[in-house]
Amino acid sequence: VGVQASLRGLALAGGLAVASYGISWMLFGSLSYAGEPGDGVFAELARSHLWVTIGHHLGLLAVHLVVYLALLLLAEGAVRGTEVAVGRRLRHPWRWRAVLPLLLNALIMLQAMALYPALFDEHFYQAGGLRRSIQEMAVGLGPYWVAPLVLPAVGHLVHLGKRRGRARLLAVVALVLAMVGGAHQLLFRHSSAALATGDRPNLLVLACDSLRGDKISAVTTPAILALAESGVFIPDLRISVARTETAWTSLLSGQWPMQHGIRHMFPTQAEVAQPFPSVFRALGAAGYRTVVVGDLGSEQFADMDFGFAERQVPRFDVSSIVQGRFLMAQPLLLAYAALPFVDHGLAAIRLEPTYNDAANVTRRLLDELDDQPSGKPFALLAIYSAAHFPYAATYPYYQRMPPYDGRHR
């Protein structure tokens, strides 16, 4: 009976995964980028890289399957807990097992909408009508949609207590709490024990793409302002060319564009293949550990060699573009792709302009500091794109913005 139930559950999860993937693709399968229509361009990319496209389709289907297996396990807790509460078996329990994962998945998606509204803007808010109303409801009520997920977990505990007794139940609860506490310590606790480097100072550069000096104030950026006031603040510093690749090359090398050769946003492979002189290259040669981490605004560091020994940045290539477009057509998966640590497996999410989550950049920055060898100085560059178009604020920061009802709400 156990084997039959497991096979039936696997088949149900597979059916839900295929149905969710297909329906999402039919409803949301646009290949635009950054709000600009580009279906023809991206469709041609998908056709010309057929095996890459097929691989990404299968990969996202597999993620759907894993998600529904986990949700089916939660739904089983709701079913069994209800049966214990009412004192009898439910009629048609497999219908409940089929419906509850869909309901739980919808709640998780609404939770993600409240946390990352810009990530769902393209297929919900901009679509108007019912879809806009769904997103406005999700954002209006805030990130509390996953609270009902506690009930299925409680259902599992109630069922376990009835079958195994109170002592076994308490042991399981203690084990779960210990595992959660251990995971929290492992994933979120950071140490500064290895940051002392003797007489050589560490260097930490925090860069925010498109943030103007006149927008640094006690209201908008109090922590940055306090840091600036403790040193030298130059609010009217001018750059060579207002383009990312050119500006970074001039900033790190101290050269004008006519000297280093990067004059626009689309340099050739030959132009970016050269090892550029930079302050980080010099620090690496002096024994420093050199690292760059970032989100969308740091993708040029994946191809341009500024002397960083370690690069935790997204790569802007055909495979990542195709995967990112396919992922954006799956709103039920976006809720999971935006979770901490999951973006390692679905790295294409980091190339999405609407995924400007500064917290994830900071988390990876702290992870790098945790890995810092004792006694070795570091030179670390962290690049944030939250202030860049399309201004994708996350919770709770979008609540601090003035009233606005335009395209980039």
Short mmCIF file of C-alpha atoms in Angstrom, two decimals:
data_model
loop_
_atom_site.label_atom_id
_atom_site.label_comp_id
_atom_site.label_asym_id
_atom_site.label_seq_id
_atom_site.Cartn_x
_atom_site.Cartn_y
_atom_site.Cartn_z
CA VAL A 1 0.00 0.00 0.00
CA GLY A 2 2.85 2.35 0.84
CA VAL A 3 4.51 1.77 -2.53
CA GLN A 4 1.25 2.30 -4.38
CA ALA A 5 0.56 5.52 -2.48
CA SER A 6 4.08 6.79 -3.17
CA LEU A 7 3.77 6.05 -6.89
CA ARG A 8 0.37 7.70 -6.98
CA GLY A 9 1.80 10.75 -5.22
CA LEU A 10 4.72 10.93 -7.67
CA ALA A 11 2.32 10.70 -10.61
CA LEU A 12 0.13 13.42 -9.10
CA ALA A 13 3.14 15.71 -8.54
CA GLY A 14 4.29 15.07 -12.10
CA GLY A 15 0.86 15.88 -13.50
CA LEU A 16 0.64 19.10 -11.49
CA ALA A 17 4.14 20.09 -12.62
CA VAL A 18 3.41 19.55 -16.31
CA ALA A 19 0.04 21.30 -16.06
CA SER A 20 1.49 24.30 -14.18
CA TYR A 21 4.37 24.63 -16.62
CA GLY A 22 2.15 24.42 -19.70
CA ILE A 23 -0.56 26.76 -18.43
CA SER A 24 2.01 29.30 -17.22
CA TRP A 25 3.74 29.25 -20.58
CA MET A 26 0.43 29.82 -22.41
CA LEU A 27 -0.55 32.70 -20.10
CA PHE A 28 2.80 34.39 -19.51
CA GLY A 29 5.11 33.18 -22.29
CA SER A 30 6.37 36.60 -23.40
CA LEU A 31 10.01 37.00 -24.35
CA SER A 32 10.27 40.75 -23.79
CA TYR A 33 13.19 42.10 -21.81
CA ALA A 34 13.27 45.04 -19.37
CA GLY A 35 9.74 45.98 -20.45
CA GLU A 36 10.72 46.26 -24.11
CA PRO A 37 9.16 43.87 -26.67
CA GLY A 38 11.73 41.45 -28.01
CA ASP A 39 9.81 38.30 -28.85
CA GLY A 40 11.37 38.00 -32.30
CA VAL A 41 14.95 38.39 -31.06
CA PHE A 42 14.63 35.98 -28.13
CA ALA A 43 12.58 33.50 -30.13
CA GLU A 44 15.41 33.41 -32.68
CA LEU A 45 17.92 32.88 -29.88
CA ALA A 46 15.82 29.99 -28.55
CA ARG A 47 15.61 28.39 -32.02
CA SER A 48 19.29 28.81 -32.85
CA HIS A 49 20.31 27.24 -29.54
CA LEU A 50 17.82 24.38 -29.60
CA TRP A 51 19.54 22.02 -27.16
CA VAL A 52 20.13 24.84 -24.67
CA THR A 53 16.43 25.67 -24.95
CA ILE A 54 15.34 22.05 -24.46
CA GLY A 55 17.68 21.71 -21.48
CA HIS A 56 16.22 24.79 -19.79
CA HIS A 57 12.65 23.57 -20.41
CA LEU A 58 13.46 20.21 -18.82
CA GLY A 59 15.31 21.87 -15.95
CA LEU A 60 12.38 24.13 -15.07
CA LEU A 61 10.00 21.17 -15.33
CA ALA A 62 12.20 19.30 -12.86
CA VAL A 63 12.05 22.27 -10.46
CA HIS A 64 8.25 22.25 -10.75
CA LEU A 65 8.26 18.53 -9.90
CA VAL A 66 10.41 19.03 -6.80
CA VAL A 67 8.20 21.91 -5.66
CA TYR A 68 5.02 19.89 -6.02
CA LEU A 69 6.50 16.88 -4.25
CA ALA A 70 7.29 19.14 -1.27
CA LEU A 71 3.84 20.76 -1.40
CA LEU A 72 2.20 17.33 -1.66
CA LEU A 73 4.00 16.36 1.54
CA LEU A 74 2.59 19.47 3.21
CA ALA A 75 -0.88 18.73 1.85
CA GLU A 76 -0.64 15.23 3.32
CA GLY A 77 -0.21 16.83 6.73
CA ALA A 78 -3.39 18.87 6.24
CA VAL A 79 -5.34 15.76 5.21
CA ARG A 80 -4.10 13.59 8.08
CA GLY A 81 -4.47 16.33 10.68
CA THR A 82 -8.06 16.96 9.56
CA GLU A 83 -8.84 13.26 9.77
CA VAL A 84 -7.54 13.18 13.33
CA ALA A 85 -9.56 16.29 14.24
CA VAL A 86 -12.87 15.00 12.82
CA GLY A 87 -12.29 11.40 13.95
CA ARG A 88 -12.84 9.79 10.56
CA ARG A 89 -11.28 9.47 7.14
CA LEU A 90 -12.07 12.16 4.61
CA ARG A 91 -14.12 11.35 1.55
CA HIS A 92 -12.09 11.52 -1.67
CA PRO A 93 -8.77 12.35 0.07
CA TRP A 94 -6.88 12.34 -3.24
CA ARG A 95 -8.97 15.22 -4.45
CA TRP A 96 -7.75 17.20 -1.45
CA ARG A 97 -4.21 16.08 -2.16
CA ALA A 98 -4.56 17.41 -5.72
CA VAL A 99 -6.14 20.75 -4.80
CA LEU A 100 -4.15 21.68 -1.69
CA PRO A 101 -0.70 21.84 -3.41
CA LEU A 102 -2.14 24.27 -5.95
CA LEU A 103 -3.59 26.40 -3.16
CA LEU A 104 -0.35 26.34 -1.16
CA ASN A 105 1.66 27.24 -4.28
CA ALA A 106 -0.66 30.19 -4.94
CA LEU A 107 -0.14 31.44 -1.38
CA ILE A 108 3.65 31.22 -1.80
CA MET A 109 3.42 33.17 -5.07
CA LEU A 110 1.33 35.89 -3.38
CA GLN A 111 3.95 36.03 -0.63
CA ALA A 112 6.68 36.54 -3.24
CA MET A 113 4.59 39.25 -4.90
CA ALA A 114 4.46 41.14 -1.61
CA LEU A 115 8.24 40.81 -1.17
CA TYR A 116 9.34 41.36 -4.80
CA PRO A 117 6.48 43.18 -6.60
CA ALA A 118 8.61 44.32 -9.53
CA LEU A 119 9.48 40.71 -10.34
CA PHE A 120 5.81 40.04 -11.20
CA ASP A 121 5.11 43.45 -12.72
CA GLU A 122 5.38 42.35 -16.35
CA HIS A 123 2.71 39.64 -16.22
CA PHE A 124 0.40 41.03 -13.54
CA TYR A 125 0.44 44.75 -12.82
CA GLN A 126 1.16 45.82 -16.41
CA ALA A 127 -1.48 43.39 -17.74
CA GLY A 128 -4.26 45.30 -15.95
CA GLY A 129 -7.66 43.89 -15.09
CA LEU A 130 -7.85 40.89 -12.78
CA ARG A 131 -4.09 40.28 -12.83
CA ARG A 132 -3.38 43.82 -11.65
CA SER A 133 -5.98 43.43 -8.91
CA ILE A 134 -4.29 40.20 -7.74
CA GLN A 135 -0.92 41.92 -7.41
CA GLU A 136 -2.40 45.00 -5.72
CA MET A 137 -4.11 42.68 -3.22
CA ALA A 138 -0.88 40.76 -2.60
CA VAL A 139 1.14 43.93 -2.01
CA GLY A 140 -1.62 45.63 -0.04
CA LEU A 141 -1.92 42.84 2.54
CA GLY A 142 1.86 42.45 2.88
CA PRO A 143 4.13 39.41 3.21
CA TYR A 144 1.87 37.31 5.43
CA TRP A 145 0.41 34.96 2.84
CA VAL A 146 2.46 31.94 3.91
CA ALA A 147 1.08 31.94 7.47
CA PRO A 148 -1.51 29.23 6.59
CA LEU A 149 1.36 26.87 5.67
CA VAL A 150 1.80 26.35 9.41
CA LEU A 151 -1.47 24.40 9.52
CA PRO A 152 -0.33 21.42 7.36
CA ALA A 153 2.85 21.17 9.45
CA VAL A 154 0.74 21.12 12.61
CA GLY A 155 -1.41 18.44 10.96
CA HIS A 156 1.64 16.21 10.57
CA LEU A 157 2.49 16.68 14.25
CA VAL A 158 -1.07 15.92 15.37
CA HIS A 159 -1.10 12.74 13.31
CA LEU A 160 2.32 11.74 14.63
CA GLY A 161 1.20 12.34 18.22
CA LYS A 162 -1.80 10.10 17.79
CA ARG A 163 0.14 7.28 16.17
CA ARG A 164 3.40 7.37 18.13
CA GLY A 165 2.51 9.03 21.41
CA ARG A 166 3.42 12.29 23.10
CA ALA A 167 7.03 11.31 23.89
CA ARG A 168 7.82 10.59 20.23
CA LEU A 169 6.07 13.82 19.21
CA LEU A 170 8.14 15.92 21.61
CA ALA A 171 11.32 14.24 20.40
CA VAL A 172 10.49 15.05 16.78
CA VAL A 173 9.61 18.68 17.65
CA ALA A 174 12.91 19.07 19.52
CA LEU A 175 14.81 17.58 16.57
CA VAL A 176 13.11 19.91 14.07
CA LEU A 177 13.80 22.98 16.23
CA ALA A 178 17.44 21.95 16.61
CA MET A 179 17.78 21.48 12.83
CA VAL A 180 16.16 24.87 12.12
CA GLY A 181 18.42 26.56 14.67
CA GLY A 182 21.51 24.86 13.27
CA ALA A 183 20.60 25.80 9.70
CA HIS A 184 20.05 29.42 10.76
CA GLN A 185 23.44 29.54 12.46
CA LEU A 186 25.12 27.95 9.45
CA LEU A 187 23.48 30.10 6.78
CA PHE A 188 22.93 33.47 8.41
CA ARG A 189 25.48 33.83 11.21
CA HIS A 190 28.60 35.69 10.09
CA SER A 191 31.91 36.08 11.86
CA SER A 192 34.59 38.78 11.67
CA ALA A 193 37.28 36.70 13.40
CA ALA A 194 39.44 36.41 10.26
CA LEU A 195 39.29 40.08 9.27
CA ALA A 196 42.23 41.33 11.35
CA THR A 197 45.21 41.79 9.00
CA GLY A 198 47.91 43.47 11.06
CA ASP A 199 49.26 46.72 9.64
CA ARG A 200 47.74 46.30 6.14
CA PRO A 201 44.19 47.68 5.96
CA ASN A 202 41.32 45.87 4.25
CA LEU A 203 39.54 47.59 1.34
CA LEU A 204 35.76 47.36 0.89
CA VAL A 205 34.16 49.26 -2.01
CA LEU A 206 30.34 49.52 -2.03
CA ALA A 207 29.04 50.68 -5.42
CA CYS A 208 25.44 51.49 -6.32
CA ASP A 209 24.77 51.78 -10.05
CA SER A 210 22.94 55.02 -11.04
CA LEU A 211 22.80 56.47 -7.51
CA ARG A 212 23.41 60.22 -7.71
CA GLY A 213 25.27 62.06 -4.97
CA ASP A 214 22.38 64.48 -4.40
CA LYS A 215 20.13 61.54 -3.48
CA ILE A 216 22.29 60.61 -0.47
CA SER A 217 20.49 62.12 2.50
CA ALA A 218 19.44 61.44 6.08
CA VAL A 219 15.97 60.45 4.79
CA THR A 220 16.88 58.11 1.93
CA THR A 221 20.30 56.69 2.90
CA PRO A 222 21.08 57.46 6.57
CA ALA A 223 23.70 54.71 6.97
CA ILE A 224 25.57 55.68 3.79
CA LEU A 225 25.47 59.35 4.79
CA ALA A 226 26.89 58.56 8.22
CA LEU A 227 29.70 56.59 6.61
CA ALA A 228 30.40 59.41 4.13
CA GLU A 229 30.49 62.05 6.86
CA SER A 230 33.16 60.07 8.72
CA GLY A 231 35.47 60.38 5.71
CA VAL A 232 35.60 62.43 2.52
CA PHE A 233 32.33 63.01 0.63
CA ILE A 234 32.50 64.27 -2.98
CA PRO A 235 28.89 64.58 -4.19
CA ASP A 236 29.80 66.22 -7.52
CA LEU A 237 32.32 63.68 -8.83
CA ARG A 238 32.11 63.36 -12.64
CA ILE A 239 32.72 60.22 -14.70
CA SER A 240 34.23 59.77 -18.14
CA VAL A 241 31.19 58.36 -19.99
CA ALA A 242 27.80 57.52 -18.48
CA ARG A 243 27.95 53.87 -19.57
CA THR A 244 28.70 51.01 -17.19
CA GLU A 245 31.59 49.29 -18.98
CA THR A 246 33.34 52.54 -19.87
CA ALA A 247 32.86 54.16 -16.46
CA TRP A 248 34.11 51.12 -14.51
CA THR A 249 37.16 50.73 -16.74
CA SER A 250 38.09 54.40 -16.25
CA LEU A 251 37.37 54.28 -12.52
CA LEU A 252 39.51 51.20 -11.86
CA SER A 253 42.34 51.97 -14.27
CA GLY A 254 42.62 55.75 -13.97
CA GLN A 255 42.60 56.03 -17.79
CA TRP A 256 40.38 57.89 -20.24
CA PRO A 257 38.31 55.86 -22.75
CA MET A 258 40.65 56.83 -25.60
CA GLN A 259 43.46 55.18 -23.61
CA HIS A 260 41.84 51.94 -22.42
CA GLY A 261 39.70 51.49 -25.55
CA ILE A 262 36.27 50.80 -23.98
CA ARG A 263 34.12 53.58 -25.41
CA HIS A 264 30.56 52.16 -25.26
CA MET A 265 28.37 49.40 -23.77
CA PHE A 266 29.05 46.79 -26.45
CA PRO A 267 32.80 46.27 -26.81
CA THR A 268 34.04 43.40 -28.96
CA GLN A 269 35.50 40.18 -27.59
CA ALA A 270 38.94 41.36 -28.65
CA GLU A 271 38.52 44.63 -26.74
CA VAL A 272 37.48 42.96 -23.47
CA ALA A 273 40.00 40.09 -23.72
CA GLN A 274 42.93 42.25 -22.63
CA PRO A 275 43.99 42.35 -18.95
CA PHE A 276 43.11 45.90 -17.90
CA PRO A 277 45.32 47.78 -15.43
CA SER A 278 43.40 48.36 -12.21
CA VAL A 279 43.86 49.10 -8.54
CA PHE A 280 42.54 45.62 -7.71
CA ARG A 281 45.14 43.97 -9.94
CA ALA A 282 47.86 45.91 -8.10
CA LEU A 283 46.42 44.92 -4.72
CA GLY A 284 46.28 41.26 -5.80
CA ALA A 285 49.94 41.41 -6.73
CA ALA A 286 50.66 42.88 -3.27
CA GLY A 287 49.13 39.84 -1.54
CA TYR A 288 45.53 40.93 -1.15
CA ARG A 289 42.59 38.60 -1.78
CA THR A 290 40.58 40.34 -4.52
CA VAL A 291 36.85 39.62 -4.94
CA VAL A 292 33.94 41.19 -6.82
CA VAL A 293 30.27 40.34 -6.09
CA GLY A 294 27.17 41.90 -7.57
CA ASP A 295 23.86 41.66 -9.38
CA LEU A 296 22.78 42.85 -12.83
CA GLY A 297 25.05 45.91 -12.83
CA SER A 298 28.17 43.76 -12.43
CA GLU A 299 27.78 41.38 -15.39
CA GLN A 300 30.64 43.02 -17.34
CA PHE A 301 33.09 41.75 -14.71
CA ALA A 302 32.37 38.18 -15.87
CA ASP A 303 34.21 38.90 -19.16
CA MET A 304 36.48 41.86 -18.44
CA ASP A 305 39.70 41.08 -16.55
CA PHE A 306 40.40 43.69 -13.88
CA GLY A 307 42.58 41.38 -11.80
CA PHE A 308 39.91 39.91 -9.50
CA ALA A 309 40.88 36.44 -8.30
CA GLU A 310 37.24 35.61 -7.49
CA ARG A 311 34.16 36.82 -9.35
CA GLN A 312 30.64 36.22 -7.99
CA VAL A 313 28.76 38.01 -10.79
CA PRO A 314 26.09 36.98 -13.34
CA ARG A 315 27.16 36.07 -16.86
CA PHE A 316 25.25 37.72 -19.68
CA ASP A 317 25.26 35.04 -22.39
CA VAL A 318 22.75 33.26 -24.62
CA SER A 319 22.14 30.41 -22.19
CA SER A 320 21.45 32.75 -19.27
CA ILE A 321 19.21 34.98 -21.39
CA VAL A 322 17.08 32.06 -22.59
CA GLN A 323 16.82 30.54 -19.11
CA GLY A 324 15.90 33.92 -17.62
CA ARG A 325 13.13 34.50 -20.15
CA PHE A 326 11.73 31.02 -19.59
CA LEU A 327 11.90 31.48 -15.83
CA MET A 328 10.06 34.81 -16.01
CA ALA A 329 7.23 32.99 -17.81
CA GLN A 330 6.76 30.79 -14.71
CA PRO A 331 5.39 33.02 -11.91
CA LEU A 332 4.91 30.01 -9.63
CA LEU A 333 8.66 29.34 -9.81
CA LEU A 334 9.72 32.96 -9.39
CA ALA A 335 8.60 32.71 -5.77
CA TYR A 336 11.30 30.09 -5.18
CA ALA A 337 13.99 31.49 -7.49
CA ALA A 338 14.08 34.70 -5.44
CA LEU A 339 14.74 32.86 -2.17
CA PRO A 340 18.20 33.18 -0.60
CA PHE A 341 20.58 30.43 -1.75
CA VAL A 342 18.15 29.25 -4.46
CA ASP A 343 19.49 31.86 -6.87
CA HIS A 344 22.70 29.80 -6.97
CA GLY A 345 20.80 27.05 -8.80
CA LEU A 346 18.70 29.43 -10.93
CA ALA A 347 21.43 32.01 -11.47
CA ALA A 348 19.68 33.48 -14.52
CA ILE A 349 17.36 35.32 -12.12
CA ARG A 350 20.28 37.63 -11.30
CA LEU A 351 20.18 39.01 -14.84
CA GLU A 352 16.57 40.15 -14.53
CA PRO A 353 16.31 43.96 -14.21
CA THR A 354 13.32 43.50 -11.88
CA TYR A 355 15.36 41.33 -9.48
CA ASN A 356 17.40 44.04 -7.78
CA ASP A 357 17.53 42.53 -4.31
CA ALA A 358 20.31 44.28 -2.42
CA ALA A 359 19.95 41.80 0.46
CA ASN A 360 21.18 38.94 -1.74
CA VAL A 361 24.27 40.91 -2.79
CA THR A 362 24.97 41.70 0.87
CA ARG A 363 24.51 38.05 1.82
CA ARG A 364 27.06 36.95 -0.78
CA LEU A 365 29.39 39.74 0.38
CA LEU A 366 29.20 38.46 3.96
CA ASP A 367 29.75 34.89 2.74
CA GLU A 368 32.97 36.04 1.08
CA LEU A 369 34.09 37.72 4.29
CA ASP A 370 33.37 34.48 6.18
CA ASP A 371 35.72 32.69 3.78
CA GLN A 372 38.50 35.23 4.31
CA PRO A 373 41.78 33.50 5.31
CA SER A 374 43.07 34.63 8.69
CA GLY A 375 45.81 37.26 8.48
CA LYS A 376 45.38 37.92 4.74
CA PRO A 377 44.02 41.36 3.74
CA PHE A 378 41.13 41.62 1.29
CA ALA A 379 40.08 44.07 -1.41
CA LEU A 380 36.41 43.49 -2.10
CA LEU A 381 34.07 45.26 -4.52
CA ALA A 382 30.28 44.87 -4.06
CA ILE A 383 28.00 46.24 -6.80
CA TYR A 384 24.30 46.99 -6.25
CA SER A 385 21.75 47.90 -8.95
CA ALA A 386 18.71 48.79 -6.84
CA ALA A 387 18.87 52.46 -7.92
CA HIS A 388 19.03 51.52 -11.62
CA PHE A 389 16.09 51.35 -14.04
CA PRO A 390 13.47 49.85 -13.59
CA TYR A 391 13.79 50.83 -9.89
CA ALA A 392 12.77 47.46 -8.50
CA ALA A 393 12.28 48.12 -4.79
CA THR A 394 11.68 45.15 -2.49
CA TYR A 395 9.74 44.92 0.78
CA PRO A 396 9.67 46.99 2.96
CA TYR A 397 11.46 49.72 0.99
CA TYR A 398 8.75 50.31 -1.60
CA GLN A 399 6.44 51.33 1.27
CA ARG A 400 8.73 54.29 1.98
CA MET A 401 8.36 55.77 -1.52
CA PRO A 402 6.08 58.75 -2.26
CA PRO A 403 2.73 58.02 -3.98
CA TYR A 404 3.26 57.03 -7.60
CA ASP A 405 0.99 55.45 -10.21
CA GLY A 406 3.21 55.37 -13.29
CA ARG A 407 4.62 52.58 -15.41
CA HIS A 408 7.28 51.55 -12.89
CA ARG A 409 5.05 51.42 -9.82
#
